[in-house]
XYZ file of N, CA, C and O in Angstrom:
372
model
N 99.232 109.255 97.750
C 99.011 109.144 96.330
C 98.335 107.819 96.046
O 98.616 106.813 96.692
N 97.451 107.826 95.069
C 96.825 106.599 94.584
C 97.216 106.453 93.120
O 96.991 107.359 92.319
N 97.828 105.328 92.794
C 98.305 105.052 91.441
C 97.510 103.897 90.865
O 97.468 102.818 91.463
N 96.862 104.113 89.716
C 96.125 103.049 89.036
C 97.099 102.249 88.178
O 97.738 102.804 87.285
N 97.211 100.965 88.469
C 98.164 100.110 87.764
C 97.628 99.701 86.400
O 96.424 99.797 86.134
N 98.548 99.237 85.556
C 98.197 98.777 84.214
C 98.872 97.419 83.985
O 100.073 97.286 84.180
N 98.088 96.407 83.629
C 98.644 95.115 83.256
C 99.007 94.201 84.407
O 99.750 93.238 84.209
N 98.487 94.468 85.612
C 98.796 93.607 86.756
C 97.511 93.172 87.462
O 96.448 93.742 87.240
N 97.639 92.193 88.336
C 96.500 91.732 89.127
C 96.052 92.812 90.117
O 94.863 92.984 90.353
N 97.014 93.522 90.693
C 96.681 94.640 91.576
C 96.079 95.749 90.721
O 96.546 96.017 89.622
N 95.030 96.376 91.205
C 94.342 97.417 90.440
C 94.834 98.827 90.779
O 94.718 99.734 89.968
N 95.338 98.996 91.988
C 95.900 100.286 92.364
C 96.894 100.115 93.503
O 96.901 99.093 94.191
N 97.739 101.138 93.638
C 98.732 101.163 94.716
C 98.540 102.474 95.463
O 98.503 103.544 94.854
N 98.435 102.382 96.767
C 98.302 103.573 97.615
C 99.630 103.781 98.330
O 100.122 102.884 99.004
N 100.188 104.970 98.153
C 101.522 105.273 98.674
C 101.514 106.468 99.598
O 100.767 107.421 99.375
N 102.374 106.426 100.570
C 102.668 107.608 101.384
C 104.185 107.748 101.422
O 104.898 106.837 101.832
N 104.657 108.894 100.937
C 106.084 109.195 100.904
C 106.293 110.502 101.647
O 105.541 111.458 101.463
N 107.302 110.532 102.499
C 107.604 111.734 103.275
C 109.086 112.063 103.127
O 109.934 111.259 103.518
N 109.383 113.215 102.553
C 110.762 113.663 102.351
C 111.617 112.608 101.659
O 112.738 112.323 102.077
N 111.046 111.976 100.614
C 111.797 111.012 99.827
C 111.918 109.630 100.431
O 112.636 108.778 99.914
N 111.194 109.370 101.529
C 111.236 108.072 102.206
C 109.836 107.457 102.188
O 108.849 108.128 102.477
N 109.764 106.186 101.841
C 108.481 105.481 101.774
C 107.971 105.225 103.191
O 108.667 104.627 104.015
N 106.749 105.689 103.464
C 106.134 105.509 104.790
C 105.077 104.409 104.789
O 104.889 103.730 105.793
N 104.373 104.246 103.652
C 103.405 103.151 103.554
C 103.158 102.818 102.091
O 103.255 103.688 101.224
N 102.848 101.543 101.857
C 102.500 101.033 100.533
C 101.369 100.046 100.727
O 101.463 99.141 101.558
N 100.298 100.216 99.960
C 99.177 99.275 100.018
C 98.736 98.952 98.599
O 98.444 99.862 97.817
N 98.712 97.672 98.257
C 98.218 97.222 96.969
C 96.749 96.852 97.118
O 96.373 96.196 98.085
N 95.935 97.257 96.160
C 94.536 96.862 96.130
C 94.429 95.707 95.141
O 94.726 95.865 93.960
N 94.049 94.555 95.652
C 94.030 93.275 94.949
C 95.460 92.776 94.753
O 96.358 93.204 95.455
N 95.667 91.863 93.830
C 96.987 91.250 93.693
C 97.157 90.108 94.665
O 96.251 89.756 95.417
N 98.322 89.493 94.667
C 98.630 88.373 95.560
C 98.867 88.916 96.969
O 99.859 89.605 97.205
N 97.978 88.623 97.912
C 98.065 89.237 99.237
C 99.386 89.006 99.967
O 99.961 89.946 100.516
N 99.886 87.788 99.957
C 101.137 87.508 100.672
C 102.306 88.264 100.075
O 103.098 88.889 100.785
N 102.408 88.244 98.754
C 103.507 88.921 98.078
C 103.440 90.429 98.272
O 104.432 91.072 98.611
N 102.260 90.998 98.056
C 102.158 92.456 98.143
C 102.343 92.960 99.574
O 102.933 94.017 99.783
N 101.891 92.194 100.551
C 102.126 92.586 101.955
C 103.610 92.518 102.289
O 104.147 93.410 102.947
N 104.271 91.481 101.838
C 105.707 91.341 102.102
C 106.485 92.472 101.432
O 107.356 93.096 102.060
N 106.174 92.734 100.175
C 106.852 93.806 99.460
C 106.639 95.143 100.164
O 107.590 95.902 100.369
N 105.420 95.399 100.565
C 105.106 96.648 101.262
C 105.921 96.793 102.541
O 106.508 97.848 102.805
N 105.997 95.754 103.328
C 106.748 95.810 104.595
C 108.244 96.016 104.368
O 108.906 96.718 105.128
N 108.771 95.394 103.324
C 110.206 95.537 103.034
C 110.571 96.954 102.595
O 111.706 97.389 102.802
N 109.627 97.654 102.003
C 109.910 98.981 101.465
C 109.777 100.117 102.481
O 110.305 101.206 102.253
N 109.103 99.883 103.586
C 108.918 100.940 104.587
C 110.287 101.409 105.081
O 111.135 100.610 105.480
N 110.498 102.729 105.001
C 111.757 103.316 105.443
C 112.806 103.424 104.343
O 113.861 104.020 104.561
N 112.529 102.863 103.163
C 113.488 102.913 102.064
C 113.343 104.230 101.304
O 112.240 104.763 101.161
N 114.451 104.738 100.805
C 114.419 105.935 99.964
C 113.789 105.595 98.622
O 114.030 104.508 98.071
N 112.997 106.513 98.113
C 112.273 106.308 96.862
C 113.218 105.908 95.726
O 112.945 104.956 94.989
N 114.331 106.606 95.596
C 115.271 106.312 94.504
C 115.813 104.888 94.585
O 115.976 104.219 93.565
N 116.088 104.413 95.794
C 116.593 103.052 95.977
C 115.537 102.016 95.582
O 115.847 101.013 94.929
N 114.298 102.267 95.972
C 113.218 101.340 95.635
C 113.009 101.288 94.122
O 112.851 100.204 93.556
N 113.030 102.436 93.465
C 112.866 102.469 92.012
C 113.966 101.642 91.347
O 113.694 100.816 90.468
N 115.198 101.841 91.767
C 116.338 101.121 91.171
C 116.199 99.609 91.336
O 116.573 98.844 90.446
N 115.639 99.167 92.445
C 115.517 97.731 92.702
C 114.311 97.087 92.022
O 114.335 95.899 91.708
N 113.249 97.858 91.810
C 111.994 97.285 91.329
C 111.737 97.490 89.843
O 111.010 96.697 89.225
N 112.295 98.518 89.277
C 112.023 98.878 87.890
C 112.418 97.746 86.939
O 113.498 97.178 87.044
N 111.510 97.403 86.034
C 111.803 96.412 85.006
C 111.514 94.975 85.373
O 111.655 94.083 84.528
N 111.095 94.693 86.607
C 110.753 93.316 86.981
C 109.513 92.896 86.194
O 108.546 93.643 86.096
N 109.574 91.691 85.623
C 108.479 91.191 84.789
C 107.727 90.062 85.489
O 108.312 89.273 86.210
N 106.431 89.990 85.247
C 105.582 88.905 85.740
C 105.039 88.152 84.534
O 104.272 88.715 83.747
N 105.495 86.911 84.386
C 105.094 86.089 83.255
C 105.340 86.852 81.955
O 106.402 87.408 81.758
N 104.349 86.917 81.082
C 104.539 87.616 79.804
C 103.727 88.916 79.755
O 103.341 89.375 78.695
N 103.497 89.522 80.905
C 102.661 90.723 80.995
C 103.381 91.999 80.552
O 102.745 93.008 80.295
N 104.709 91.958 80.519
C 105.458 93.156 80.177
C 105.640 94.108 81.342
O 106.241 95.173 81.208
N 105.117 93.741 82.495
C 105.245 94.534 83.712
C 104.983 93.610 84.900
O 104.884 92.407 84.743
N 104.902 94.171 86.090
C 104.617 93.405 87.301
C 104.166 94.387 88.372
O 104.264 95.608 88.195
N 103.713 93.866 89.497
C 103.358 94.751 90.618
C 104.571 95.570 91.072
O 104.449 96.779 91.267
N 105.765 94.965 91.224
C 106.924 95.769 91.604
C 107.278 96.827 90.553
O 107.627 97.961 90.900
N 107.178 96.473 89.274
C 107.466 97.428 88.206
C 106.463 98.579 88.234
O 106.834 99.747 88.088
N 105.199 98.270 88.440
C 104.184 99.322 88.539
C 104.427 100.209 89.761
O 104.238 101.420 89.711
N 104.885 99.608 90.846
C 105.229 100.399 92.036
C 106.389 101.339 91.727
O 106.380 102.503 92.142
N 107.372 100.862 90.976
C 108.491 101.723 90.577
C 107.984 102.908 89.755
O 108.438 104.047 89.944
N 107.041 102.665 88.860
C 106.454 103.753 88.068
C 105.709 104.739 88.954
O 105.808 105.955 88.766
N 104.960 104.217 89.930
C 104.235 105.083 90.859
C 105.207 105.938 91.678
O 104.990 107.140 91.865
N 106.277 105.317 92.148
C 107.275 106.053 92.936
C 107.979 107.106 92.088
O 108.254 108.212 92.572
N 108.254 106.787 90.830
C 108.885 107.763 89.930
C 107.958 108.955 89.720
O 108.403 110.109 89.709
N 106.671 108.689 89.583
C 105.698 109.767 89.436
C 105.645 110.619 90.699
O 105.621 111.848 90.636
N 105.652 109.963 91.847
C 105.651 110.687 93.127
C 106.900 111.552 93.255
O 106.832 112.713 93.676
N 108.037 111.017 92.881
C 109.303 111.742 92.938
C 109.270 112.953 92.000
O 109.685 114.046 92.364
N 108.736 112.751 90.810
C 108.634 113.831 89.831
C 107.736 114.950 90.353
O 108.062 116.131 90.230
N 106.610 114.573 90.959
C 105.706 115.571 91.521
C 106.378 116.333 92.666
O 106.256 117.548 92.767
N 107.085 115.621 93.527
C 107.771 116.262 94.646
C 108.837 117.225 94.142
O 108.977 118.331 94.657
N 109.586 116.824 93.138
C 110.617 117.694 92.572
C 110.000 118.903 91.889
O 110.552 119.995 91.939
N 108.846 118.716 91.254
C 108.138 119.826 90.625
C 107.682 120.841 91.646
O 107.794 122.041 91.446
N 107.191 120.355 92.793
C 106.760 121.259 93.857
C 107.935 122.026 94.430
O 107.825 123.204 94.732
N 109.093 121.378 94.550
C 110.289 122.073 95.045
C 110.712 123.163 94.073
O 111.091 124.244 94.482
N 110.618 122.870 92.762
C 110.995 123.855 91.757
C 110.085 125.056 91.815
O 110.509 126.196 91.720
N 108.798 124.802 91.985
C 107.823 125.894 92.082
C 108.101 126.719 93.327
O 108.141 127.948 93.275
N 108.372 126.066 94.437
C 108.652 126.769 95.681
C 109.898 127.612 95.556
O 109.928 128.765 95.982
N 110.932 127.078 94.954
C 112.200 127.813 94.812
C 112.061 129.005 93.876
O 112.769 129.971 94.018
N 111.158 128.911 92.893
C 111.063 129.993 91.924
C 110.167 131.137 92.401
O 110.124 132.168 91.778
N 109.491 130.932 93.515
C 108.624 131.995 94.026
C 109.476 133.104 94.659
O 110.415 132.834 95.385
N 109.118 134.353 94.370
C 109.858 135.465 94.994
C 109.590 135.521 96.482
O 108.548 135.118 96.943
N 110.537 136.060 97.171
C 110.284 136.255 98.589
C 111.381 135.786 99.372
O 111.736 135.591 100.380
């Protein structure tokens, strides 16, 4: 998934999630040291746990942050995955 961020130095976040577990995170732009460290710490973490830890973190007076935007991206990914499961379960057969 590619998520376009809003209100942060990073312009987009590229995510790979497999069965609810984060496999890769890449920030495009943003603070390289911070975003690389954050990405490495999240590998192997469950999406729900990452959302709970990152959601609402603020950067200066921006009203959001790279971690907060990542939480939004992960929530969107989770919602899409749950939607696909619902569609699969509702199919006859």
